PDB file of C-alpha atoms in Angstrom:
ATOM      1  CA  UNK A 258      -7.652 -20.487  23.432  1.00 46.00           C
ATOM      2  CA  UNK A 259      -4.655 -20.217  21.084  1.00 46.00           C
ATOM      3  CA  UNK A 260      -5.422 -18.906  17.560  1.00 43.00           C
ATOM      4  CA  UNK A 261      -4.094 -21.055  14.735  1.00 47.00           C
ATOM      5  CA  UNK A 262      -2.779 -18.928  11.911  1.00 43.00           C
ATOM      6  CA  UNK A 263      -4.814 -19.391   8.714  1.00 46.00           C
ATOM      7  CA  UNK A 264      -2.871 -19.811   5.490  1.00 44.00           C
ATOM      8  CA  UNK A 265      -5.857 -18.637   3.345  1.00 43.00           C
ATOM      9  CA  UNK A 266      -5.634 -15.187   5.057  1.00 44.00           C
ATOM     10  CA  UNK A 267      -1.861 -15.122   4.881  1.00 45.00           C
ATOM     11  CA  UNK A 268      -1.535 -14.857   8.668  1.00 51.00           C
ATOM     12  CA  UNK A 269       1.848 -14.290  10.170  1.00 62.00           C
ATOM     13  CA  UNK A 270       1.603 -12.582  13.535  1.00 74.00           C
ATOM     14  CA  UNK A 271       4.130 -10.078  14.784  1.00 85.00           C
ATOM     15  CA  UNK A 272       5.738 -11.220  18.035  1.00 83.00           C
ATOM     16  CA  UNK A 273       9.049  -9.208  18.447  1.00 86.00           C
ATOM     17  CA  UNK A 274       8.655  -6.525  21.045  1.00 90.00           C
ATOM     18  CA  UNK A 275      11.674  -4.549  19.867  1.00 92.00           C
ATOM     19  CA  UNK A 276      10.254  -4.480  16.274  1.00 92.00           C
ATOM     20  CA  UNK A 277       6.807  -3.558  17.581  1.00 93.00           C
ATOM     21  CA  UNK A 278       8.286  -0.636  19.597  1.00 94.00           C
ATOM     22  CA  UNK A 279      10.254   0.522  16.529  1.00 95.00           C
ATOM     23  CA  UNK A 280       7.158   0.462  14.246  1.00 95.00           C
ATOM     24  CA  UNK A 281       5.116   2.425  16.809  1.00 96.00           C
ATOM     25  CA  UNK A 282       7.960   4.986  16.867  1.00 97.00           C
ATOM     26  CA  UNK A 283       7.869   5.354  13.161  1.00 97.00           C
ATOM     27  CA  UNK A 284       4.058   5.745  13.183  1.00 97.00           C
ATOM     28  CA  UNK A 285       4.250   8.353  16.034  1.00 97.00           C
ATOM     29  CA  UNK A 286       0.497   8.115  17.138  1.00 97.00           C
ATOM     30  CA  UNK A 287      -0.854  11.070  18.974  1.00 96.00           C
ATOM     31  CA  UNK A 288      -3.951  11.093  21.297  1.00 96.00           C
ATOM     32  CA  UNK A 289      -7.075  11.458  19.235  1.00 94.00           C
ATOM     33  CA  UNK A 290      -5.548  10.761  15.813  1.00 96.00           C
ATOM     34  CA  UNK A 291      -8.242   9.307  13.553  1.00 97.00           C
ATOM     35  CA  UNK A 292      -6.531   5.988  12.749  1.00 97.00           C
ATOM     36  CA  UNK A 293      -7.467   2.715  11.045  1.00 98.00           C
ATOM     37  CA  UNK A 294      -5.486  -0.489  11.418  1.00 97.00           C
ATOM     38  CA  UNK A 295      -5.775  -3.084   8.716  1.00 97.00           C
ATOM     39  CA  UNK A 296      -5.444  -6.739   9.914  1.00 92.00           C
ATOM     40  CA  UNK A 297      -4.839  -6.288  13.679  1.00 93.00           C
ATOM     41  CA  UNK A 298      -4.554 -10.059  14.237  1.00 86.00           C
ATOM     42  CA  UNK A 299      -3.538 -10.787  17.799  1.00 84.00           C
ATOM     43  CA  UNK A 300      -3.380  -7.094  18.543  1.00 88.00           C
ATOM     44  CA  UNK A 301       0.493  -6.985  18.887  1.00 89.00           C
ATOM     45  CA  UNK A 302       0.585  -3.576  17.207  1.00 92.00           C
ATOM     46  CA  UNK A 303      -2.988  -2.660  18.142  1.00 94.00           C
ATOM     47  CA  UNK A 304      -2.481  -2.518  21.906  1.00 94.00           C
ATOM     48  CA  UNK A 305       0.490  -0.017  21.947  1.00 95.00           C
ATOM     49  CA  UNK A 306      -1.323   2.025  19.380  1.00 97.00           C
ATOM     50  CA  UNK A 307      -4.580   2.292  21.212  1.00 96.00           C
ATOM     51  CA  UNK A 308      -2.723   3.109  24.511  1.00 95.00           C
ATOM     52  CA  UNK A 309      -1.364   6.234  22.809  1.00 96.00           C
ATOM     53  CA  UNK A 310      -4.430   7.109  20.712  1.00 97.00           C
ATOM     54  CA  UNK A 311      -7.301   6.383  23.181  1.00 95.00           C
ATOM     55  CA  UNK A 312      -9.407   4.850  20.493  1.00 96.00           C
ATOM     56  CA  UNK A 313      -8.656   2.833  17.267  1.00 97.00           C
ATOM     57  CA  UNK A 314     -10.765   1.478  14.351  1.00 97.00           C
ATOM     58  CA  UNK A 315      -9.620  -1.952  13.076  1.00 97.00           C
ATOM     59  CA  UNK A 316     -10.572  -3.871  10.054  1.00 96.00           C
ATOM     60  CA  UNK A 317     -10.349  -7.684  10.553  1.00 94.00           C
ATOM     61  CA  UNK A 318     -11.605 -10.383   8.181  1.00 92.00           C
ATOM     62  CA  UNK A 319     -11.103 -13.350  10.420  1.00 90.00           C
ATOM     63  CA  UNK A 320     -14.297 -13.779  12.484  1.00 90.00           C
ATOM     64  CA  UNK A 321     -12.587 -15.476  15.383  1.00 90.00           C
ATOM     65  CA  UNK A 322     -10.117 -12.677  15.691  1.00 90.00           C
ATOM     66  CA  UNK A 323     -12.837 -10.034  15.195  1.00 93.00           C
ATOM     67  CA  UNK A 324     -14.775 -11.592  18.103  1.00 92.00           C
ATOM     68  CA  UNK A 325     -11.643 -11.390  20.360  1.00 92.00           C
ATOM     69  CA  UNK A 326     -11.061  -7.780  19.371  1.00 93.00           C
ATOM     70  CA  UNK A 327     -14.666  -6.725  20.167  1.00 93.00           C
ATOM     71  CA  UNK A 328     -14.021  -7.478  23.827  1.00 92.00           C
ATOM     72  CA  UNK A 329     -11.578  -4.517  23.915  1.00 89.00           C
ATOM     73  CA  UNK A 330     -13.364  -1.412  25.079  1.00 89.00           C
ATOM     74  CA  UNK A 331     -11.285   0.983  23.053  1.00 94.00           C
ATOM     75  CA  UNK A 332     -11.578  -0.650  19.715  1.00 96.00           C
ATOM     76  CA  UNK A 333     -14.154  -0.333  16.996  1.00 96.00           C
ATOM     77  CA  UNK A 334     -14.063  -3.486  14.945  1.00 96.00           C
ATOM     78  CA  UNK A 335     -15.115  -3.630  11.302  1.00 96.00           C
ATOM     79  CA  UNK A 336     -15.402  -7.290  10.250  1.00 96.00           C
ATOM     80  CA  UNK A 337     -14.837  -7.055   6.530  1.00 95.00           C
ATOM     81  CA  UNK A 338     -12.638  -7.807   3.575  1.00 95.00           C
ATOM     82  CA  UNK A 339     -10.521  -4.570   3.520  1.00 96.00           C
ATOM     83  CA  UNK A 340     -11.034  -4.411  -0.283  1.00 96.00           C
ATOM     84  CA  UNK A 341     -14.731  -3.662   0.368  1.00 97.00           C
ATOM     85  CA  UNK A 342     -14.131  -0.912   2.940  1.00 97.00           C
ATOM     86  CA  UNK A 343     -14.918   2.629   1.937  1.00 97.00           C
ATOM     87  CA  UNK A 344     -11.991   4.562   3.454  1.00 97.00           C
ATOM     88  CA  UNK A 345     -13.597   7.833   2.188  1.00 95.00           C
ATOM     89  CA  UNK A 346     -16.672   7.299   4.283  1.00 95.00           C
ATOM     90  CA  UNK A 347     -14.405   6.278   7.260  1.00 95.00           C
ATOM     91  CA  UNK A 348     -12.457   9.476   6.889  1.00 95.00           C
ATOM     92  CA  UNK A 349     -15.652  11.524   6.922  1.00 94.00           C
ATOM     93  CA  UNK A 350     -16.911   9.646   9.955  1.00 94.00           C
ATOM     94  CA  UNK A 351     -13.679   9.751  11.995  1.00 94.00           C
ATOM     95  CA  UNK A 352     -12.470  13.184  10.874  1.00 91.00           C
ATOM     96  CA  UNK A 353     -15.541  15.119   9.661  1.00 89.00           C
ATOM     97  CA  UNK A 354     -14.714  18.236   7.701  1.00 82.00           C
ATOM     98  CA  UNK A 355     -10.947  17.697   7.802  1.00 83.00           C
ATOM     99  CA  UNK A 356      -9.136  17.117   4.594  1.00 81.00           C
ATOM    100  CA  UNK A 357      -6.357  14.404   4.452  1.00 76.00           C
ATOM    101  CA  UNK A 358      -6.802  13.520   8.063  1.00 92.00           C
ATOM    102  CA  UNK A 359      -7.143   9.696   8.225  1.00 97.00           C
ATOM    103  CA  UNK A 360      -4.046   7.714   9.307  1.00 98.00           C
ATOM    104  CA  UNK A 361      -3.876   4.152   8.087  1.00 98.00           C
ATOM    105  CA  UNK A 362      -1.557   1.369   9.444  1.00 98.00           C
ATOM    106  CA  UNK A 363      -1.221  -2.394   9.215  1.00 95.00           C
ATOM    107  CA  UNK A 364       0.664  -5.628   8.733  1.00 89.00           C
ATOM    108  CA  UNK A 365      -0.756  -6.371   5.219  1.00 89.00           C
ATOM    109  CA  UNK A 366      -1.314  -9.969   4.197  1.00 82.00           C
ATOM    110  CA  UNK A 367       1.377 -10.841   1.697  1.00 80.00           C
ATOM    111  CA  UNK A 368      -1.037 -12.572  -0.626  1.00 83.00           C
ATOM    112  CA  UNK A 369      -3.190  -9.441  -1.368  1.00 89.00           C
ATOM    113  CA  UNK A 370      -0.868  -6.559  -0.371  1.00 92.00           C
ATOM    114  CA  UNK A 371      -0.798  -5.036  -3.923  1.00 93.00           C
ATOM    115  CA  UNK A 372      -4.564  -4.991  -4.338  1.00 95.00           C
ATOM    116  CA  UNK A 373      -4.896  -3.299  -0.941  1.00 96.00           C
ATOM    117  CA  UNK A 374      -2.481  -0.618  -2.000  1.00 96.00           C
ATOM    118  CA  UNK A 375      -4.421  -0.018  -5.230  1.00 95.00           C
ATOM    119  CA  UNK A 376      -7.672   0.014  -3.366  1.00 96.00           C
ATOM    120  CA  UNK A 377      -6.354   2.739  -1.015  1.00 97.00           C
ATOM    121  CA  UNK A 378      -5.004   4.802  -3.921  1.00 95.00           C
ATOM    122  CA  UNK A 379      -8.591   5.918  -4.626  1.00 93.00           C
ATOM    123  CA  UNK A 380      -8.867   7.431  -1.115  1.00 96.00           C
ATOM    124  CA  UNK A 381      -5.478   9.131  -0.985  1.00 96.00           C
ATOM    125  CA  UNK A 382      -7.020  12.626  -0.892  1.00 94.00           C
ATOM    126  CA  UNK A 383      -8.546  11.939   2.540  1.00 95.00           C
ATOM    127  CA  UNK A 384      -5.478  10.225   4.095  1.00 96.00           C
ATOM    128  CA  UNK A 385      -2.666  11.903   5.957  1.00 97.00           C
ATOM    129  CA  UNK A 386      -0.263   8.980   5.929  1.00 98.00           C
ATOM    130  CA  UNK A 387       0.047   5.212   5.743  1.00 98.00           C
ATOM    131  CA  UNK A 388       2.459   2.862   7.506  1.00 98.00           C
ATOM    132  CA  UNK A 389       2.485  -0.734   6.289  1.00 97.00           C
ATOM    133  CA  UNK A 390       4.518  -3.777   6.927  1.00 93.00           C
ATOM    134  CA  UNK A 391       4.875  -5.618   3.648  1.00 93.00           C
ATOM    135  CA  UNK A 392       7.092  -8.192   1.976  1.00 93.00           C
ATOM    136  CA  UNK A 393      10.480  -6.390   1.598  1.00 95.00           C
ATOM    137  CA  UNK A 394      10.572  -7.142  -2.161  1.00 95.00           C
ATOM    138  CA  UNK A 395       7.169  -5.418  -2.597  1.00 95.00           C
ATOM    139  CA  UNK A 396       8.442  -2.260  -0.878  1.00 96.00           C
ATOM    140  CA  UNK A 397      11.687  -2.402  -2.976  1.00 97.00           C
ATOM    141  CA  UNK A 398       9.404  -2.193  -6.032  1.00 96.00           C
ATOM    142  CA  UNK A 399       7.318   0.494  -4.456  1.00 97.00           C
ATOM    143  CA  UNK A 400      10.257   2.922  -3.892  1.00 97.00           C
ATOM    144  CA  UNK A 401      12.407   1.856  -6.934  1.00 98.00           C
ATOM    145  CA  UNK A 402      14.222   4.446  -9.013  1.00 97.00           C
ATOM    146  CA  UNK A 403      14.086   4.353 -12.881  1.00 97.00           C
ATOM    147  CA  UNK A 404      16.611   2.196 -14.706  1.00 96.00           C
ATOM    148  CA  UNK A 405      16.615  -0.490 -11.972  1.00 96.00           C
ATOM    149  CA  UNK A 406      15.286  -4.005 -12.045  1.00 94.00           C
ATOM    150  CA  UNK A 407      12.687  -3.218  -9.366  1.00 96.00           C
ATOM    151  CA  UNK A 408      11.210  -0.248 -11.147  1.00 97.00           C
ATOM    152  CA  UNK A 409       7.834  -1.097 -12.731  1.00 96.00           C
ATOM    153  CA  UNK A 410       4.108  -0.524 -12.697  1.00 95.00           C
ATOM    154  CA  UNK A 411       3.815  -0.491  -8.929  1.00 96.00           C
ATOM    155  CA  UNK A 412       6.596   2.127  -8.685  1.00 97.00           C
ATOM    156  CA  UNK A 413       4.998   4.555 -11.216  1.00 98.00           C
ATOM    157  CA  UNK A 414       1.415   4.205  -9.911  1.00 97.00           C
ATOM    158  CA  UNK A 415       2.354   4.801  -6.313  1.00 97.00           C
ATOM    159  CA  UNK A 416       5.167   7.333  -6.705  1.00 98.00           C
ATOM    160  CA  UNK A 417       2.766   9.528  -8.768  1.00 97.00           C
ATOM    161  CA  UNK A 418       0.492   9.818  -5.687  1.00 97.00           C
ATOM    162  CA  UNK A 419       2.720   9.301  -2.634  1.00 98.00           C
ATOM    163  CA  UNK A 420       6.153  10.229  -1.292  1.00 97.00           C
ATOM    164  CA  UNK A 421       7.500   6.901   0.106  1.00 97.00           C
ATOM    165  CA  UNK A 422      10.262   5.675   2.305  1.00 96.00           C
ATOM    166  CA  UNK A 423      11.403   2.253   3.500  1.00 97.00           C
ATOM    167  CA  UNK A 424      11.818   2.995   7.203  1.00 96.00           C
ATOM    168  CA  UNK A 425      12.471  -0.382   8.857  1.00 95.00           C
ATOM    169  CA  UNK A 426      13.663  -3.860   8.069  1.00 95.00           C
ATOM    170  CA  UNK A 427      11.806  -6.741   9.760  1.00 92.00           C
ATOM    171  CA  UNK A 428      13.444 -10.327   9.708  1.00 90.00           C
ATOM    172  CA  UNK A 429      11.322 -13.449   9.434  1.00 91.00           C
ATOM    173  CA  UNK A 430      11.986 -14.453  12.969  1.00 90.00           C
ATOM    174  CA  UNK A 431       9.916 -11.450  14.244  1.00 90.00           C
ATOM    175  CA  UNK A 432       6.763 -13.383  13.314  1.00 86.00           C
ATOM    176  CA  UNK A 433       4.905 -16.434  14.435  1.00 78.00           C
ATOM    177  CA  UNK A 434       4.922 -18.420  12.221  1.00 79.00           C
ATOM    178  CA  UNK A 435       8.001 -16.991  10.537  1.00 83.00           C
ATOM    179  CA  UNK A 436       7.364 -16.276   6.779  1.00 78.00           C
ATOM    180  CA  UNK A 437       9.832 -17.460   4.169  1.00 85.00           C
ATOM    181  CA  UNK A 438      10.597 -13.830   3.148  1.00 88.00           C
ATOM    182  CA  UNK A 439      12.028 -10.660   4.672  1.00 92.00           C
ATOM    183  CA  UNK A 440       9.652  -7.897   5.517  1.00 92.00           C
ATOM    184  CA  UNK A 441       9.924  -4.121   5.863  1.00 96.00           C
ATOM    185  CA  UNK A 442       7.850  -1.121   6.876  1.00 97.00           C
ATOM    186  CA  UNK A 443       7.063   1.662   4.413  1.00 98.00           C
ATOM    187  CA  UNK A 444       5.902   5.156   5.110  1.00 98.00           C
ATOM    188  CA  UNK A 445       3.546   6.626   2.505  1.00 98.00           C
ATOM    189  CA  UNK A 446       2.573  10.283   2.475  1.00 98.00           C
ATOM    190  CA  UNK A 447       0.023  11.371  -0.149  1.00 97.00           C
ATOM    191  CA  UNK A 448       1.283  14.273  -2.290  1.00 96.00           C
ATOM    192  CA  UNK A 449      -0.618  17.494  -1.529  1.00 90.00           C
ATOM    193  CA  UNK A 450      -1.030  18.435  -5.219  1.00 90.00           C
ATOM    194  CA  UNK A 451      -0.564  15.426  -7.440  1.00 92.00           C
ATOM    195  CA  UNK A 452      -0.806  15.895 -11.179  1.00 93.00           C
ATOM    196  CA  UNK A 453      -4.524  15.652 -12.067  1.00 93.00           C
ATOM    197  CA  UNK A 454      -4.338  12.458 -14.207  1.00 94.00           C
ATOM    198  CA  UNK A 455      -7.111  10.030 -14.540  1.00 93.00           C
ATOM    199  CA  UNK A 456      -5.952   6.969 -12.541  1.00 92.00           C
ATOM    200  CA  UNK A 457      -7.542   4.340 -14.885  1.00 93.00           C
ATOM    201  CA  UNK A 458      -5.827   5.989 -17.872  1.00 96.00           C
ATOM    202  CA  UNK A 459      -2.438   6.103 -16.180  1.00 96.00           C
ATOM    203  CA  UNK A 460      -2.735   2.580 -15.020  1.00 95.00           C
ATOM    204  CA  UNK A 461      -3.617   1.357 -18.544  1.00 97.00           C
ATOM    205  CA  UNK A 462      -0.708   3.451 -19.983  1.00 97.00           C
ATOM    206  CA  UNK A 463       1.754   2.033 -17.406  1.00 97.00           C
ATOM    207  CA  UNK A 464       0.602  -1.563 -17.682  1.00 97.00           C
ATOM    208  CA  UNK A 465       0.945  -1.396 -21.474  1.00 97.00           C
ATOM    209  CA  UNK A 466       4.428   0.066 -21.177  1.00 98.00           C
ATOM    210  CA  UNK A 467       5.696  -2.684 -18.776  1.00 97.00           C
ATOM    211  CA  UNK A 468       3.821  -5.554 -20.591  1.00 96.00           C
ATOM    212  CA  UNK A 469       7.075  -6.508 -22.277  1.00 94.00           C
ATOM    213  CA  UNK A 470       9.854  -5.039 -20.231  1.00 90.00           C
ATOM    214  CA  UNK A 471      12.774  -6.138 -22.462  1.00 90.00           C
ATOM    215  CA  UNK A 472      11.361  -4.608 -25.640  1.00 95.00           C
ATOM    216  CA  UNK A 473      11.532  -1.059 -26.705  1.00 97.00           C
ATOM    217  CA  UNK A 474       8.437   0.933 -26.042  1.00 97.00           C
ATOM    218  CA  UNK A 475       7.672   1.352 -29.770  1.00 96.00           C
ATOM    219  CA  UNK A 476       6.518  -2.318 -29.769  1.00 96.00           C
ATOM    220  CA  UNK A 477       4.075  -1.810 -26.886  1.00 96.00           C
ATOM    221  CA  UNK A 478       3.301   1.757 -25.728  1.00 97.00           C
ATOM    222  CA  UNK A 479       4.009   3.134 -29.165  1.00 96.00           C
ATOM    223  CA  UNK A 480       1.240   1.065 -30.826  1.00 96.00           C
ATOM    224  CA  UNK A 481      -1.120   1.872 -27.897  1.00 97.00           C
ATOM    225  CA  UNK A 482      -0.466   5.625 -28.440  1.00 96.00           C
ATOM    226  CA  UNK A 483      -1.081   5.314 -32.174  1.00 95.00           C
ATOM    227  CA  UNK A 484      -4.397   3.643 -31.404  1.00 95.00           C
ATOM    228  CA  UNK A 485      -5.285   6.524 -29.163  1.00 92.00           C
ATOM    229  CA  UNK A 486      -4.501   8.970 -31.933  1.00 92.00           C
ATOM    230  CA  UNK A 487      -1.610  10.577 -29.952  1.00 93.00           C
ATOM    231  CA  UNK A 488       0.121  13.213 -31.973  1.00 88.00           C
ATOM    232  CA  UNK A 489       2.596  14.554 -29.480  1.00 91.00           C
ATOM    233  CA  UNK A 490       6.233  13.800 -28.900  1.00 92.00           C
ATOM    234  CA  UNK A 491       7.267  10.847 -26.768  1.00 95.00           C
ATOM    235  CA  UNK A 492      10.559   8.903 -27.177  1.00 96.00           C
ATOM    236  CA  UNK A 493       9.580   5.202 -27.585  1.00 96.00           C
ATOM    237  CA  UNK A 494      13.135   4.213 -28.413  1.00 97.00           C
ATOM    238  CA  UNK A 495      13.481   3.347 -24.697  1.00 97.00           C
ATOM    239  CA  UNK A 496      12.491   0.469 -22.477  1.00 97.00           C
ATOM    240  CA  UNK A 497       9.728   1.025 -19.938  1.00 98.00           C
ATOM    241  CA  UNK A 498      12.106   1.024 -16.968  1.00 97.00           C
ATOM    242  CA  UNK A 499      14.111   3.960 -18.402  1.00 97.00           C
ATOM    243  CA  UNK A 500      11.146   6.392 -18.327  1.00 98.00           C
ATOM    244  CA  UNK A 501      10.788   8.535 -15.058  1.00 98.00           C
ATOM    245  CA  UNK A 502       7.431   8.714 -13.263  1.00 98.00           C
ATOM    246  CA  UNK A 503       7.004  12.393 -14.161  1.00 97.00           C
ATOM    247  CA  UNK A 504       7.294  11.510 -17.866  1.00 97.00           C
ATOM    248  CA  UNK A 505       4.610   8.809 -17.693  1.00 98.00           C
ATOM    249  CA  UNK A 506       2.353  11.314 -15.826  1.00 97.00           C
ATOM    250  CA  UNK A 507       3.005  14.078 -18.303  1.00 97.00           C
ATOM    251  CA  UNK A 508       2.115  11.736 -21.152  1.00 97.00           C
ATOM    252  CA  UNK A 509      -1.109  10.774 -19.436  1.00 97.00           C
ATOM    253  CA  UNK A 510      -2.018  14.405 -19.123  1.00 96.00           C
ATOM    254  CA  UNK A 511      -1.542  14.861 -22.896  1.00 94.00           C
ATOM    255  CA  UNK A 512      -3.918  12.086 -23.849  1.00 92.00           C
ATOM    256  CA  UNK A 513      -7.511  12.837 -24.732  1.00 82.00           C
TER     257      UNK A 513
END
């Protein structure tokens, strides 16, 4: 029975064999790798992955798709909202005793891709790498350099924790049904020794800085720093997009 894509889940199923092969090459799965796939859908990427891995854990919210996937003998199916999945516990289960071992892949639903990225941020210490297909404009923001229009909160929060690379362009016609946007594949490798900032503090700092992009930081971040009792030196005569990631991180480390 043909599965009808569900708009509420943001379902667009990958159907281009050439693109699928290219994504698998970028992921480079090896037999026995502890890997989790988010949103396997109709298993277009799942099947070539599991053929190389031997076994694969998948997270699928759609109960009809989850039921189909359970019939595959080499898959373990977690029927759940991915935002409720404890990837730290999964890493401990799939790669006990190994640090930064879990590999995570997926075609992320466009409507919740950013919340998924922030959810995974908390588990980056147990993850070896992540390969995600996303809306191209989201990846452009993820990898953006300072002083560009795409540089923002997402750029800073993710670049602090990951080295990232846009590795593949995916046109709309690669999907069924075709989305109205271009897609791309990003590789995310957690940094081995990230600066030991408190993520909630860095997120609050960055969110405040970019809350009014066109204004100088003295109107936003400057007032926030004053309220925190910050007595250090930080140039607030700039706009948020002019400040490199390492300066935001250094500022977060100085705060009480």
